[in-house]
CSV table of C-alpha atoms in Angstrom, one decimal:
chain,number,residue,atom,x,y,z
A,14,MET,CA,-1.3,-1.6,4.8
A,15,ASN,CA,-3.5,-0.4,1.8
A,16,GLY,CA,-6.6,-1.8,3.3
A,17,SER,CA,-5.3,-5.3,4.3
A,18,ASN,CA,-5.7,-4.2,8.0
A,19,ILE,CA,-8.2,-2.1,9.8
A,20,ILE,CA,-7.0,-1.1,13.3
A,21,ASP,CA,-8.9,0.8,15.9
A,22,ALA,CA,-7.5,3.7,18.1
A,23,ASP,CA,-6.4,1.1,20.7
A,24,GLY,CA,-4.4,-0.9,18.2
A,25,ASN,CA,-6.9,-3.8,18.0
A,26,ILE,CA,-7.2,-5.4,14.6
A,27,LEU,CA,-10.8,-5.2,13.4
A,28,TYR,CA,-10.2,-6.6,9.9
A,29,ARG,CA,-7.3,-8.4,8.3
A,30,LYS,CA,-6.8,-10.1,5.0
A,31,ARG,CA,-3.4,-11.7,4.3
A,32,LEU,CA,-1.7,-13.1,1.2
A,33,GLU,CA,-1.7,-16.8,1.1
A,34,GLU,CA,1.6,-18.7,1.5
A,35,TYR,CA,1.8,-20.0,-2.0
A,36,ILE,CA,1.4,-16.4,-3.4
A,37,SER,CA,4.2,-15.0,-1.3
A,38,LYS,CA,6.5,-17.9,-2.2
A,39,GLY,CA,5.5,-17.5,-5.9
A,40,ILE,CA,6.3,-13.8,-5.8
A,41,ILE,CA,9.7,-14.5,-4.3
A,42,LYS,CA,10.4,-17.0,-7.1
A,43,LEU,CA,9.2,-14.5,-9.8
A,44,SER,CA,11.2,-11.6,-8.4
A,45,GLU,CA,14.4,-13.6,-8.5
A,46,LYS,CA,14.4,-13.1,-12.2
A,47,TYR,CA,14.6,-9.3,-11.8
A,48,ASP,CA,17.0,-6.8,-10.1
A,49,VAL,CA,14.5,-5.9,-7.3
A,50,CYS,CA,14.4,-5.7,-3.5
A,51,VAL,CA,11.3,-7.4,-2.0
A,52,HIS,CA,9.8,-6.2,1.3
A,53,PHE,CA,7.4,-8.3,3.3
A,54,PHE,CA,5.0,-6.8,5.9
A,55,ASP,CA,2.7,-7.8,8.5
A,56,ASP,CA,1.9,-6.4,12.0
A,57,LEU,CA,4.8,-8.1,13.6
A,58,LYS,CA,7.4,-8.6,10.9
A,59,TYR,CA,9.2,-6.5,8.3
A,60,ILE,CA,11.6,-8.7,6.3
A,61,VAL,CA,13.5,-7.6,3.2
A,62,SER,CA,15.2,-9.7,0.6
A,63,ARG,CA,18.4,-7.7,0.7
A,64,ASP,CA,20.0,-4.5,2.0
A,65,ASP,CA,20.3,-2.0,-0.8
A,66,PHE,CA,19.7,1.6,-1.8
A,67,TYR,CA,15.9,1.2,-1.9
A,68,LEU,CA,15.8,-0.2,1.6
A,69,LYS,CA,17.9,2.6,3.0
A,70,SER,CA,15.8,5.2,1.2
A,71,TYR,CA,12.5,3.7,2.5
A,72,ILE,CA,13.8,3.5,6.1
A,73,GLN,CA,14.7,7.2,6.0
A,74,ILE,CA,11.3,8.2,4.7
A,75,GLU,CA,9.1,5.9,6.8
A,76,LYS,CA,11.2,5.6,10.0
A,77,THR,CA,9.8,2.2,10.2
A,78,ARG,CA,10.1,-0.7,12.7
A,79,GLU,CA,13.0,-3.1,13.1
A,80,ILE,CA,14.0,-4.7,9.9
A,81,THR,CA,15.2,-8.3,9.2
A,82,VAL,CA,17.4,-8.8,6.1
A,83,GLY,CA,17.2,-12.0,4.2
A,84,ILE,CA,14.3,-14.2,3.1
A,85,GLU,CA,15.8,-17.1,4.9
A,86,ASN,CA,14.4,-15.4,8.0
A,87,ILE,CA,10.8,-15.9,6.9
A,88,GLU,CA,8.9,-18.4,9.1
A,89,ASP,CA,5.3,-17.6,8.1
A,90,TYR,CA,4.8,-16.7,4.5
A,91,ARG,CA,1.3,-15.1,5.0
A,92,PHE,CA,1.8,-11.3,4.7
A,93,ASP,CA,-0.4,-8.3,4.8
A,94,LYS,CA,1.4,-6.9,1.8
A,95,ILE,CA,4.5,-7.2,-0.3
A,96,ILE,CA,6.3,-4.1,-1.6
A,97,ILE,CA,8.8,-4.6,-4.4
A,98,PHE,CA,11.4,-1.8,-5.1
A,99,GLY,CA,13.2,-1.4,-8.3
A,100,ASN,CA,13.5,0.5,-11.6
A,101,ARG,CA,10.0,1.3,-13.0
A,102,GLU,CA,10.7,-0.5,-16.3
A,103,ILE,CA,11.7,-3.6,-14.5
A,104,LEU,CA,8.7,-3.4,-12.2
A,105,ASN,CA,6.4,-3.0,-15.1
A,106,LYS,CA,7.6,-6.4,-16.4
A,107,LEU,CA,7.4,-8.0,-13.0
A,108,LYS,CA,3.9,-6.6,-12.5
A,109,ILE,CA,2.8,-8.3,-15.7
A,110,ASP,CA,4.4,-11.6,-14.5
A,111,ILE,CA,2.7,-11.3,-11.1
A,112,ASP,CA,-0.8,-10.4,-12.5
A,113,SER,CA,-0.7,-13.3,-15.1
A,114,ASN,CA,0.3,-15.9,-12.4
A,115,PHE,CA,-1.6,-14.8,-9.3
A,116,ASP,CA,-5.1,-13.4,-8.5
A,117,VAL,CA,-3.9,-10.4,-6.5
A,118,ASN,CA,-4.2,-6.7,-6.4
A,119,SER,CA,-0.9,-5.2,-7.6
A,120,CYS,CA,-0.5,-1.4,-8.1
A,121,PHE,CA,2.2,1.2,-8.0
A,122,SER,CA,2.4,3.5,-5.0
A,123,GLY,CA,5.4,5.3,-6.2
A,124,GLU,CA,7.8,5.5,-9.2
A,125,THR,CA,9.9,2.7,-7.7
A,126,LEU,CA,7.3,0.8,-5.6
A,127,LEU,CA,5.1,-2.0,-6.7
A,128,GLU,CA,2.7,-3.2,-3.9
A,129,VAL,CA,1.0,-6.6,-3.9
A,130,ILE,CA,-2.0,-7.3,-1.6
A,131,CYS,CA,-5.0,-9.7,-1.7
A,132,LYS,CA,-7.3,-9.4,-4.7
A,133,ASP,CA,-10.3,-8.0,-2.8
A,134,VAL,CA,-8.2,-5.7,-0.6
A,135,SER,CA,-8.0,-2.0,-1.3
A,136,LYS,CA,-8.3,1.2,0.6
A,137,GLY,CA,-11.6,1.7,-1.1
A,138,ASN,CA,-13.0,-1.6,0.1
A,139,SER,CA,-11.7,-0.9,3.6
A,140,LEU,CA,-13.5,2.4,3.6
A,141,LYS,CA,-16.7,0.6,2.5
A,142,TRP,CA,-16.2,-2.0,5.3
A,143,ILE,CA,-15.8,0.7,8.0
A,144,CYS,CA,-18.8,2.6,6.8
A,145,ASN,CA,-20.9,-0.6,6.8
A,146,LYS,CA,-19.7,-1.7,10.2
A,147,LYS,CA,-20.2,1.7,11.8
A,148,GLY,CA,-23.4,2.6,10.0
A,149,ILE,CA,-21.8,5.6,8.3
A,150,ASP,CA,-23.3,7.0,5.1
A,151,ILE,CA,-20.5,7.1,2.6
A,152,LYS,CA,-21.6,10.7,1.7
A,153,ASN,CA,-20.3,11.7,5.1
A,154,THR,CA,-16.7,10.6,4.4
A,155,ILE,CA,-13.6,12.4,3.2
A,156,ALA,CA,-10.6,10.5,1.8
A,157,PHE,CA,-7.2,11.9,1.0
A,158,GLY,CA,-4.6,10.4,-1.3
A,159,ASP,CA,-1.5,11.1,-3.3
A,160,ASN,CA,-0.8,7.9,-5.2
A,161,LEU,CA,-2.4,5.4,-7.6
A,162,ASN,CA,-3.3,3.0,-4.7
A,163,ASP,CA,-5.6,5.7,-3.4
A,164,ILE,CA,-7.8,6.1,-6.4
A,165,GLU,CA,-10.5,3.6,-5.5
A,166,MET,CA,-10.8,5.2,-2.0
A,167,ILE,CA,-11.0,8.7,-3.4
A,168,GLU,CA,-13.7,7.7,-5.9
A,169,TYR,CA,-15.7,5.9,-3.3
A,170,ALA,CA,-15.6,8.6,-0.6
A,171,GLY,CA,-18.3,11.3,-0.3
A,172,ILE,CA,-15.5,13.8,-0.9
A,173,GLY,CA,-12.3,12.6,-2.6
A,174,VAL,CA,-9.3,14.8,-2.2
A,175,ALA,CA,-5.9,14.5,-3.9
A,176,MET,CA,-2.9,16.2,-2.5
A,177,ASP,CA,-1.1,18.7,-4.6
A,178,ASN,CA,1.9,16.4,-4.8
A,179,ALA,CA,-0.3,13.5,-6.0
A,180,GLU,CA,0.1,11.6,-9.3
A,181,GLU,CA,-1.8,13.4,-12.1
A,182,GLU,CA,-4.2,10.4,-12.5
A,183,VAL,CA,-5.2,10.8,-8.8
A,184,LYS,CA,-5.8,14.5,-9.3
A,185,ARG,CA,-8.1,13.8,-12.2
A,186,LYS,CA,-10.2,11.4,-10.2
A,187,ALA,CA,-10.5,13.6,-7.1
A,188,ASP,CA,-13.3,16.1,-6.3
A,189,TYR,CA,-10.8,18.5,-4.8
A,190,ILE,CA,-7.0,19.1,-4.7
A,191,ALA,CA,-5.5,20.1,-1.4
A,192,LEU,CA,-2.1,21.6,-0.7
A,193,SER,CA,0.8,19.1,-0.6
A,194,ASN,CA,1.7,16.8,2.3
A,195,GLU,CA,4.6,19.1,3.1
A,196,GLU,CA,2.3,22.1,3.4
A,197,ASP,CA,-0.1,20.4,5.9
A,198,GLY,CA,-2.7,20.0,3.1
A,199,VAL,CA,-5.0,17.6,5.0
A,200,GLY,CA,-5.2,19.8,8.0
A,201,LYS,CA,-5.8,23.0,6.1
A,202,PHE,CA,-8.4,21.3,3.9
A,203,LEU,CA,-10.3,20.0,6.9
A,204,ARG,CA,-10.1,23.4,8.7
A,205,GLY,CA,-11.6,25.0,5.6
A,206,ILE,CA,-14.4,22.4,5.3
A,207,PHE,CA,-15.3,22.6,9.0
A,208,SER,CA,-14.5,26.3,9.3
A,209,ILE,CA,-12.2,25.8,12.3
């Protein structure tokens, strides 16, 4: 959830920061001006504005939970994150609209994916929170990432690692570049670091 949730190994939510109702409703209204598909996420719900190509593609990749189609099915407008799918040129315009109207953290996590989360939420801030809560020195952390929403976390970690399939900007910010996700880059990098 890009840092909006921190969940322990038993599935207990340790930290959660959700978008306010007025923000979610405002993003719905703004997105109606554009040819996009809006996805709303929290721990129990996955609601999409419409069934389209982006939804089918995302389901195939993520193999995600049950999906409800239609914003009329929303009962609680407080979400962990909102993902908006569409053409990058259209998303660039929508991002400007969102950023000028709401105090949120919006960033691209793929060519056709614009993510919106609370302003102070990020993977980097979640890593800081975990380290503070558990008394871990940040120098003793490793973070892996492949997209723009991973940059802050990679920069904050003791060792920041970009995957070989990462965006070029992510690679520039990382300390190391591992093999791609498809080549078990995380596992091989960790085996190399820990000599296992």
